[in-house]
Short mmCIF file of C-alpha atoms and ligand atoms in Angstrom, two decimals:
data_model
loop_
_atom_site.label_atom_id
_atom_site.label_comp_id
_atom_site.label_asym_id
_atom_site.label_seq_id
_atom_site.Cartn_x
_atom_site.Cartn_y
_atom_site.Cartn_z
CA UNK A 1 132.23 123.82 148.13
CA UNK A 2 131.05 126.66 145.83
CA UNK A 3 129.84 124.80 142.54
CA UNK A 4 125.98 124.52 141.40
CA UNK A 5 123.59 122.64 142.80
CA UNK A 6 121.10 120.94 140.64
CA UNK A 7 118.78 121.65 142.98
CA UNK A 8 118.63 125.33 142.50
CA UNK A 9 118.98 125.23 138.84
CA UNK A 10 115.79 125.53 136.33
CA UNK A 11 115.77 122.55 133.71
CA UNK A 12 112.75 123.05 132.54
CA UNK A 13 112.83 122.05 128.52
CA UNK A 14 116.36 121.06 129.22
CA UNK A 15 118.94 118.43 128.06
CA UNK A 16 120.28 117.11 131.36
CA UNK A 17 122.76 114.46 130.98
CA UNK A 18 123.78 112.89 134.71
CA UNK A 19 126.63 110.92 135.96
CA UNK A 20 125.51 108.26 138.05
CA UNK A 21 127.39 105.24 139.67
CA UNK A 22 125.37 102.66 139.15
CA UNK A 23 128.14 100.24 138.92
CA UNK A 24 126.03 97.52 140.49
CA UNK A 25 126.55 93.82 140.66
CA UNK A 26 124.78 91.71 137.93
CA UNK A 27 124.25 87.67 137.82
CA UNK A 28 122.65 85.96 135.12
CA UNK A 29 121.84 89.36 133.12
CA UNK A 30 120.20 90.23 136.79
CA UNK A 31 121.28 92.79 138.76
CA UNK A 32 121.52 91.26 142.23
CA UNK A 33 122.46 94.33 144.61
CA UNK A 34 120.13 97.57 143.32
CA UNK A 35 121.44 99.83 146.23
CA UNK A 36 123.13 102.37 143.97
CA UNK A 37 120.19 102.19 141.98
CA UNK A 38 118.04 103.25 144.74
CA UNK A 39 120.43 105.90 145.67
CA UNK A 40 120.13 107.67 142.00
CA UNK A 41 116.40 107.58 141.94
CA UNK A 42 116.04 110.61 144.00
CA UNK A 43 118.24 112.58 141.42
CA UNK A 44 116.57 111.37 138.64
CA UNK A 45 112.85 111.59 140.05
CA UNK A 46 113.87 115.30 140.84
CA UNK A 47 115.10 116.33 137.29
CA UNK A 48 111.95 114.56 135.82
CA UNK A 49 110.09 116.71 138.00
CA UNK A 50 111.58 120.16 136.92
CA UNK A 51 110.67 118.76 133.57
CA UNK A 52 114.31 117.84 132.07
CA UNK A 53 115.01 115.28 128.83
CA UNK A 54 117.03 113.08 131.55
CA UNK A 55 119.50 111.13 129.50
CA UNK A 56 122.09 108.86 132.34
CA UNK A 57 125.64 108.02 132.05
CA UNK A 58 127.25 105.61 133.91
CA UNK A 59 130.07 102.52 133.82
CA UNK A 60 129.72 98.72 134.62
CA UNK A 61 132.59 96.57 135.89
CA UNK A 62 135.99 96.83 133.82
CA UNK A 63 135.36 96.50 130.15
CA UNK A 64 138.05 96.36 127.34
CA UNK A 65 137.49 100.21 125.80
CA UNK A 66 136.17 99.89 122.12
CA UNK A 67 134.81 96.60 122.30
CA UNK A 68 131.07 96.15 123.25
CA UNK A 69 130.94 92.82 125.31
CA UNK A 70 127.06 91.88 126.57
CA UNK A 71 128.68 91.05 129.89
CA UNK A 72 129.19 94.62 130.48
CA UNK A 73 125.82 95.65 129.34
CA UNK A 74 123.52 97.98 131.20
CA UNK A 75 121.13 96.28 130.28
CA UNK A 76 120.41 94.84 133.47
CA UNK A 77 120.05 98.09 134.62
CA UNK A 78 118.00 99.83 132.57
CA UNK A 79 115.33 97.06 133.58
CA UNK A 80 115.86 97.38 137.01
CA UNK A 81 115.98 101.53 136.72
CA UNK A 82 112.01 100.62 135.25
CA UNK A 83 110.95 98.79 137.97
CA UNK A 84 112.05 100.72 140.42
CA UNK A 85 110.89 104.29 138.77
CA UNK A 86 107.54 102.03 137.37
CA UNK A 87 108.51 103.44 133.33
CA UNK A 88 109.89 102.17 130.41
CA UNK A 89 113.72 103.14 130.68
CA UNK A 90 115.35 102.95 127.22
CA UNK A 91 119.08 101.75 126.82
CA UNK A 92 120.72 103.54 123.75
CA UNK A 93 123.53 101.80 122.63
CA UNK A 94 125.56 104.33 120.54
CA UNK A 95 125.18 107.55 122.03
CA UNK A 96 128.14 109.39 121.70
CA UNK A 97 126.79 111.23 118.35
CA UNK A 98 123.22 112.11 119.64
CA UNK A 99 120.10 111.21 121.71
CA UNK A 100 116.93 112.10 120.44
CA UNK A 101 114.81 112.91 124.09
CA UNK A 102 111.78 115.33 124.37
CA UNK A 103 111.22 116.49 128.32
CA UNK A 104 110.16 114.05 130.76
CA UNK A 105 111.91 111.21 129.23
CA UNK A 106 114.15 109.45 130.68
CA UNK A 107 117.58 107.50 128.64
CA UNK A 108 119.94 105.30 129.96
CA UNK A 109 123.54 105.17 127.24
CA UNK A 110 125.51 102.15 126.80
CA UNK A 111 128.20 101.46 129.61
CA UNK A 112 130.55 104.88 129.34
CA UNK A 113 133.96 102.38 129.57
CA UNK A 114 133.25 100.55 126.05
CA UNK A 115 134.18 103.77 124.79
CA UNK A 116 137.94 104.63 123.62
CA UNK A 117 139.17 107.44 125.34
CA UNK A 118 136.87 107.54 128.76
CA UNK A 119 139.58 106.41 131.18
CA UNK A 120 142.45 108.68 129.97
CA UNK A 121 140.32 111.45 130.29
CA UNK A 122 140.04 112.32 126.44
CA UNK A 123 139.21 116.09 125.84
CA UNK A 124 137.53 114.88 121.88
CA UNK A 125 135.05 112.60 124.06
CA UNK A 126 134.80 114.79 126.61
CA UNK A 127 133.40 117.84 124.30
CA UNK A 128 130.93 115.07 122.47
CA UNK A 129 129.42 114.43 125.52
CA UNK A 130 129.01 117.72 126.57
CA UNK A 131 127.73 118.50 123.28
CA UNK A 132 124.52 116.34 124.40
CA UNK A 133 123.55 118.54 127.41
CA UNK A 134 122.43 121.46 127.73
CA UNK A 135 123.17 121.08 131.59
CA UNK A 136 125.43 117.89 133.01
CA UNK A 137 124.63 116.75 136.96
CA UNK A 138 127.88 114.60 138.72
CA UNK A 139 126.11 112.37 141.02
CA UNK A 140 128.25 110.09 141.23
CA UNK A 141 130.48 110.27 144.54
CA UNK A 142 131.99 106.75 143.86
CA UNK A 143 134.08 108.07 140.69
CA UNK A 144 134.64 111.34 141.65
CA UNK A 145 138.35 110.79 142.28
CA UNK A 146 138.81 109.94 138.57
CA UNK A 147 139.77 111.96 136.15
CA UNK A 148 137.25 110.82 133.24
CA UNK A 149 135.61 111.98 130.18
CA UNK A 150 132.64 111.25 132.14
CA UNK A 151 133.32 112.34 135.50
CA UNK A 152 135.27 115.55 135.15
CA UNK A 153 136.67 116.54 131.22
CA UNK A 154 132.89 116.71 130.57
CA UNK A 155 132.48 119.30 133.33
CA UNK A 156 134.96 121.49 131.33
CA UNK A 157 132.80 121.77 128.28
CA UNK A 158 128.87 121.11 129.32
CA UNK A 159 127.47 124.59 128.98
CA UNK A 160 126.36 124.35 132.97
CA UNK A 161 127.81 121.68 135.06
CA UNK A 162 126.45 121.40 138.55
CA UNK A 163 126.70 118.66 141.48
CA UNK A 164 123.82 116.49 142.26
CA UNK A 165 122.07 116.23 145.55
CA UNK A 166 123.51 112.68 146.12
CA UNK A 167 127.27 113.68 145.43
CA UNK A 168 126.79 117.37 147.20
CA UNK A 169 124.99 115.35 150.48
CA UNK A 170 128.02 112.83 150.35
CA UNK A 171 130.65 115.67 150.31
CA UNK A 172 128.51 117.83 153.33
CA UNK A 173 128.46 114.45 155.35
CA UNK A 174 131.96 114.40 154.96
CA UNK A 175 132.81 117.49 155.76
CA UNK A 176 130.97 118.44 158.40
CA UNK A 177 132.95 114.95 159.96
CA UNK A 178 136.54 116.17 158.43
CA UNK A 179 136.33 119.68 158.83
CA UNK A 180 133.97 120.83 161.33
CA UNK A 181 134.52 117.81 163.81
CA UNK A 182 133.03 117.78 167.29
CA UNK A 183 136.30 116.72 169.74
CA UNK A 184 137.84 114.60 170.89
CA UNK A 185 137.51 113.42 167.35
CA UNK A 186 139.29 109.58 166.77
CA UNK A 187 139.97 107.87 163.59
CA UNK A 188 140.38 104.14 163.30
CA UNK A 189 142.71 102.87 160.28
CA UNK A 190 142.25 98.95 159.53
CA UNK A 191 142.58 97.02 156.73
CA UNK A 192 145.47 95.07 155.43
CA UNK A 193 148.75 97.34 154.40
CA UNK A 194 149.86 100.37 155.82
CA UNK A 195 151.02 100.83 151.97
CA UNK A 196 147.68 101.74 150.73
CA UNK A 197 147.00 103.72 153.54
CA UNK A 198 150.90 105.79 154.28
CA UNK A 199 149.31 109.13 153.55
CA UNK A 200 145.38 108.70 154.95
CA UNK A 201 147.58 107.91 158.24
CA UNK A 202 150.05 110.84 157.72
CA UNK A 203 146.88 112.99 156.93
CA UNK A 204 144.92 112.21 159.96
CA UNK A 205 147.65 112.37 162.21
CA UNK A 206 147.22 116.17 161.83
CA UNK A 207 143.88 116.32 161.87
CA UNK A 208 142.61 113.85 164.58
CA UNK A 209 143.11 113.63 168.89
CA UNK A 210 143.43 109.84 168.55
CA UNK A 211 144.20 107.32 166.16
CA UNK A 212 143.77 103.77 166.36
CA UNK A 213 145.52 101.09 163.78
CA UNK A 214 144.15 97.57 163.48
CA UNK A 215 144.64 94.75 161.09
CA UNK A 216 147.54 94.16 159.24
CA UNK A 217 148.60 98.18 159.68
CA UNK A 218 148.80 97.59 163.36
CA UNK A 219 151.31 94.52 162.56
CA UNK A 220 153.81 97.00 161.08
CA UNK A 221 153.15 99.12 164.05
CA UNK A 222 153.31 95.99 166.37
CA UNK A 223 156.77 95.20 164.63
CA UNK A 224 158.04 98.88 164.67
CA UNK A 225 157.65 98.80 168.31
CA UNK A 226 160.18 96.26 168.70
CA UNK A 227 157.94 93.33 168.72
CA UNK A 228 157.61 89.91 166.88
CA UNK A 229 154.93 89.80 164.91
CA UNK A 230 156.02 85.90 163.90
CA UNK A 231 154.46 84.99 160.27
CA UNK A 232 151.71 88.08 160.52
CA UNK A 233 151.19 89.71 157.58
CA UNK A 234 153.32 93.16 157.86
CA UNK A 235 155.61 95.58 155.76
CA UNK A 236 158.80 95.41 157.23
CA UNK A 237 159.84 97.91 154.35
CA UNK A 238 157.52 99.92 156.16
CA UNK A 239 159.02 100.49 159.65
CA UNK A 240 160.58 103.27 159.34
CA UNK A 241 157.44 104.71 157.93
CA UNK A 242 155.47 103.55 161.32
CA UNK A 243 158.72 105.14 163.37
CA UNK A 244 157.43 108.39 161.91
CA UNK A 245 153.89 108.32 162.34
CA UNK A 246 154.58 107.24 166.00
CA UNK A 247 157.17 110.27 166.40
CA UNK A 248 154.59 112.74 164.55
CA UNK A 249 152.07 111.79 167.38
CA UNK A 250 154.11 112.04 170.13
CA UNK A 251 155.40 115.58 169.40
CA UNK A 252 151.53 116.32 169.44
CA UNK A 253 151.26 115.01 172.35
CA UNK A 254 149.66 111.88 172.05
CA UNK A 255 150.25 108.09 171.10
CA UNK A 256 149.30 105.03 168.78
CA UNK A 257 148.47 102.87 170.72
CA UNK A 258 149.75 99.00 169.57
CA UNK A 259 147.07 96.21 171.01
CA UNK A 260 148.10 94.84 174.44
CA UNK A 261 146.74 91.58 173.20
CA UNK A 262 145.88 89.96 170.85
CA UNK A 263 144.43 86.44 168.89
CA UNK A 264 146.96 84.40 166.78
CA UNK A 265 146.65 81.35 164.87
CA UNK A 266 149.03 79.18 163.24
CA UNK A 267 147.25 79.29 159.41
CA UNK A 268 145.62 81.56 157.99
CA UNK A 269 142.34 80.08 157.48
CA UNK A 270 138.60 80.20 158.94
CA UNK A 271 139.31 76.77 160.52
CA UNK A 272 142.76 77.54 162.58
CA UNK A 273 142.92 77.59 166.20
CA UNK A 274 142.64 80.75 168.22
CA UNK A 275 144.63 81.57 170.86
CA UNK A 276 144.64 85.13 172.38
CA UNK A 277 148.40 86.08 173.59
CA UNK A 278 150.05 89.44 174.75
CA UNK A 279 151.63 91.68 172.32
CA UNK A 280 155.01 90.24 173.66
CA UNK A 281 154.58 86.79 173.20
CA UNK A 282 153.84 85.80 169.56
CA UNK A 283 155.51 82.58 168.61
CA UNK A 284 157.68 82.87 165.10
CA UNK A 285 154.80 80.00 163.72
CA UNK A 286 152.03 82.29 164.57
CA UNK A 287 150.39 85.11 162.55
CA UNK A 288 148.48 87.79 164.76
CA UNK A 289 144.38 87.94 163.02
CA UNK A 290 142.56 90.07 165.65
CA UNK A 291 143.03 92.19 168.34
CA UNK A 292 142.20 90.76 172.00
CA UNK A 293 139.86 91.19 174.35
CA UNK A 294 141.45 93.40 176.53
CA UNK A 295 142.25 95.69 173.91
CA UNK A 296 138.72 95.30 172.25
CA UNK A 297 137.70 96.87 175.77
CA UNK A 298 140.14 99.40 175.74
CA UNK A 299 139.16 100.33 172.02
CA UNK A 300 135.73 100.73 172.88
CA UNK A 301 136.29 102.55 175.73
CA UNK A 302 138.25 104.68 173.89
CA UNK A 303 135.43 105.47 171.22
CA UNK A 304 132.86 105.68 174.12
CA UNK A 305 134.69 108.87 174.35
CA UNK A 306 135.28 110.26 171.36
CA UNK A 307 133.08 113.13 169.76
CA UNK A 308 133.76 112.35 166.12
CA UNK A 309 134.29 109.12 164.85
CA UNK A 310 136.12 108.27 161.51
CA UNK A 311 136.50 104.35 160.33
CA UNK A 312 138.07 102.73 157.72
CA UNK A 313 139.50 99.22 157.67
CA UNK A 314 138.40 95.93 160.02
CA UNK A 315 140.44 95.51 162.65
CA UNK A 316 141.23 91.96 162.20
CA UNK A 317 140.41 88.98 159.26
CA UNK A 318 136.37 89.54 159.84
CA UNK A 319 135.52 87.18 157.38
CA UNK A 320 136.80 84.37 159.31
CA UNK A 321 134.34 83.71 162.17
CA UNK A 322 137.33 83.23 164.74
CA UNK A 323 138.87 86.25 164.40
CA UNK A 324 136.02 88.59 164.01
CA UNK A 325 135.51 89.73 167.92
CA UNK A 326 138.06 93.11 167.71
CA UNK A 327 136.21 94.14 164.37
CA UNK A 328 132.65 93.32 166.04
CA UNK A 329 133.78 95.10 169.10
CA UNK A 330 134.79 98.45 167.31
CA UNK A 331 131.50 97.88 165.14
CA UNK A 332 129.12 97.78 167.85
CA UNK A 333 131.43 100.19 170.12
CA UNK A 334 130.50 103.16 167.17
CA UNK A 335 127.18 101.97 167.51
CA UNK A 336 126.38 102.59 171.07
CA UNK A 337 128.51 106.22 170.74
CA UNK A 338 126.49 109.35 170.35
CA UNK A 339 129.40 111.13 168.58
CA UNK A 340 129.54 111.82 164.71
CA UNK A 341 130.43 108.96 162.54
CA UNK A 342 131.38 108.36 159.29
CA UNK A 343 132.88 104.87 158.33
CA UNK A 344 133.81 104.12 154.16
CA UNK A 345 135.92 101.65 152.61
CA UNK A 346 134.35 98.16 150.52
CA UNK A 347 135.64 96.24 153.17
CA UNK A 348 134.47 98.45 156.33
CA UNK A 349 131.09 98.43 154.94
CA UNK A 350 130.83 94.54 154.44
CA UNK A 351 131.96 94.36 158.19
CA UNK A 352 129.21 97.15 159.25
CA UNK A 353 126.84 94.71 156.87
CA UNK A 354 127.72 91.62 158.57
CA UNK A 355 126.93 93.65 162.18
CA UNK A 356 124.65 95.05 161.60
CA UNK A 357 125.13 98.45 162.77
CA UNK A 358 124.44 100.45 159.47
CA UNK A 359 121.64 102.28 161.11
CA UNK A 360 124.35 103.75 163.99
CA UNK A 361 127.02 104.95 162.02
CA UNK A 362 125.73 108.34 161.20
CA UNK A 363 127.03 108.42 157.71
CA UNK A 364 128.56 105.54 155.35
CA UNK A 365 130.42 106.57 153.00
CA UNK A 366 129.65 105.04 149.16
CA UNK A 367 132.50 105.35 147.60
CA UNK A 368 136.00 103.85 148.58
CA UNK A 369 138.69 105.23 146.75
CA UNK A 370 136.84 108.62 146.62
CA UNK A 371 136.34 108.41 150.63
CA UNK A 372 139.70 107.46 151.59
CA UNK A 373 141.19 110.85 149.31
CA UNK A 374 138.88 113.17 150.67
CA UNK A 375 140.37 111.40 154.28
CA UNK A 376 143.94 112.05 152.68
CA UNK A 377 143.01 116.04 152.38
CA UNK A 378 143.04 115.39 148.61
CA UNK A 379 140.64 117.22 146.78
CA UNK A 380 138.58 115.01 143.96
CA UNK A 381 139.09 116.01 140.61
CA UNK A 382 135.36 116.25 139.70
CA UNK A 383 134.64 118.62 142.67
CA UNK A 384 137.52 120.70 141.58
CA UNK A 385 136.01 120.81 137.57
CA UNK A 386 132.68 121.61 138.95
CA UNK A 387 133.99 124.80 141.52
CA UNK A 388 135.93 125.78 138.35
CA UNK A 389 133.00 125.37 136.21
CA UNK A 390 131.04 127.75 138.37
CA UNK A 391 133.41 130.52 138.78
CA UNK A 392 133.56 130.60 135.14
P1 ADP B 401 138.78 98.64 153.28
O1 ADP B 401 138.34 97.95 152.02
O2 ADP B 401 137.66 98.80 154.26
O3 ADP B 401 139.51 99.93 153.01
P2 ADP B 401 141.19 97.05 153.39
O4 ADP B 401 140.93 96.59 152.00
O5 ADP B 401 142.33 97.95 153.62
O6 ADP B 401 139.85 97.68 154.02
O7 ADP B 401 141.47 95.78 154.32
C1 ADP B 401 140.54 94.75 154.53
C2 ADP B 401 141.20 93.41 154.63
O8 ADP B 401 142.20 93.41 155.63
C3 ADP B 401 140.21 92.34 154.99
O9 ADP B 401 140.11 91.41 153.93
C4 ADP B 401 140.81 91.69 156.25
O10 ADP B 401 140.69 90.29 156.26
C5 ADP B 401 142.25 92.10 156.16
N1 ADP B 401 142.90 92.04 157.47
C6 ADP B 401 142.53 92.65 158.59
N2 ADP B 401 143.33 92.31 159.62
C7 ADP B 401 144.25 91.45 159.14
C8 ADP B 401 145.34 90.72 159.71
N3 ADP B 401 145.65 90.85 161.00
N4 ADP B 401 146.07 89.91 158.90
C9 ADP B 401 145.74 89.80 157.60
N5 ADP B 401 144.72 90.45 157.00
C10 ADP B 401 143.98 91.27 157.76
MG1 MG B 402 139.33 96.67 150.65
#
């Protein structure tokens, strides 16, 4: 990771124009979640304090690009940005062809995605908002594996382009759990299609002593195993695929595991009836939602063990009280462990919300997309611009 850090940079006098995420969720013209506001405000504070003209970039939800709609406003956020930092924080509609800012101000500009040209990475847009900076800060983990004016064609031009302390202490958490991992080090893959997740498992395989699969990626494994799954949700296009994997970890040596049990029900609905079975003996009217108990135990035991923990995807449907138990189980299995672990993904962290176990996993991930890439061995875009930028 050799780019800048803001950290070590003087902006004293300075332009400094940072990309945050604060992508956060608004009600009413109130925003109703301010976590990723909280999580800027150390950035932000910091650049104040070297005595920077702070002007803040950032998108809102999925607008239509050229068309300002008030639903997409920052507005919201500006407001809550003041409350939390106890200041005025101006919004600034157009931006794009200047900011007037002396030092120790602080700008918010208009939602980034209202204008044409910031999703496909525009180099025009990208140069006009470098043009505003003398120095441009990426904060913002959560979009780092776009390709954006905003996120990385920006980087090219800004006159210095560094990381900020929130996107550089993401990336070290990560590392130090991808790359430097204390062993046995154990990944668990949940969620609902091995589709979304073919090369995170391909990638891991390489990198980890165990993996676990849960959720509807286990069904495909299930099935590829020469079991019925019944009506489960699974990929059956996907076999093969699973055939692989399975292969790939036995010539290292190890396994992937399928659930010895598990819990079925005949809908798929918070109301059906659960009914824990063994692997073998789903009914063709039954869909498997959870792993079972005996495998829970086996799971946990498993992670009791393990050195370095990566997780990603619930094990089963979570959100249906019935079938929450596996995904519980692994939660508050990672919990009680001592090892390393990191855990990302929207879904993962509603399930670590709803366990309450955020203060045991040693690091959760906040960005999704961005999370599961850097899993995949990808490297973000952004990251790449700003190590460019700094062995220019
Ligand atoms: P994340 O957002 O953490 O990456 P995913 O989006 O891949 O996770 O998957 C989460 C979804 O998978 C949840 O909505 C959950 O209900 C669903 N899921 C888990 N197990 C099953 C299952 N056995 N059958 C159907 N859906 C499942
Ligand atoms: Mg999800």
């Amino acid at each position: 990771m050799n780019y800048l850090r803001m950290e070590d940079l003087d902006l004293a006098g300075k332009r400094v124009l940072i990309r945050e995420d604060l992508n956060v969720p608004v009600s009413d013209g109130r925003v109703t979640s301010d976590a990723r506001i909280r999580a800027s405000l150390p950035t932000i504070r910091m650049a104040l304090e070297k005595g920077a003209a702070v002007m803040i970039l950032s998108h809102l939800g999925r607008p239509v690009e050229g068309e300002f709609d008030p639903q997409f406003s920052l507005q919201p956020v500006a407001i809550c940005l003041g409350e939390l930092l106890g200041r005025e924080v101006r919004l600034q509609k157009d931006w794009l062809d200047g900011v007037e800012i002396s030092p120790g101000e602080i700008v918010l500009c208009e939602n980034v995605r209202f204008i044409p040209g910031e999703k496909k990475n525009d180099e025009g847009l990208a140069r006009s908002m470098a043009a505003l900076c003398d120095v441009f800060v990426m904060d913002a983990f959560g979009t780092a594996h776009r390709a954006q004016s905003s996120t990385e064609g920006v980087i090219r031009f800004a006159p210095v382009a560094c990381a900020g302390p929130l996107l550089d202490r993401e990336l070290k958490a990560l590392a130090k759990g991808l790359h430097h991992p204390v062993r046995p080090m154990m990944a668990i893959v949940g969620g609902s299609k091995v589709s979304t997740k073919l090369s995170v498992l391909d990638n891991l395989l390489d990198k980890v002593d165990e993996l676990i699969v849960g959720g509807g990626i286990a069904n495909t494994f299930i099935a590829a195993s020469g079991h019925d799954v019944g009506k489960s949700l699974y990929e059956p296009d996907l076999i093969h695929d699973a055939q692989m994997l399975i292969q790939k970890a036995h010539a290292k040596g190890g396994s992937i595991p399928i659930p010895v049990d598990v819990v079925v029900a005949k809908a798929f609905s918070n109301d059906a009836e659960p009914m824990v079975r063994n692997v073998d003996e789903v009914n063709d009217d039954e869909m498997i939602l959870d792993i079972g108990p005996l495998t829970a135990v086996e799971y946990s035991r498993m992670i009791a063990g393990a050195g370095t923990i990566i997780w990603n995807g619930p094990v089963g449907v979570f959100e249906f009280r019935n079938f929450a138990a596996g995904t519980r189980a692994i939660a508050e299995a990672i919990e009680r462990s001592s090892a390393y672990s990191i855990a990302g993904g929207g879904d993962t962290l509603a399930a670590i919300d709803q366990f309450g176990v955020t203060d045991d996993i040693s690091y959760i991930s906040t960005g999704g997309g961005a999370f599961l890439e850097l899993v995949e061995g990808k490297v973000l875009p952004a990251v790449a611009a700003l190590e460019a930028a700094a062995a220019r």
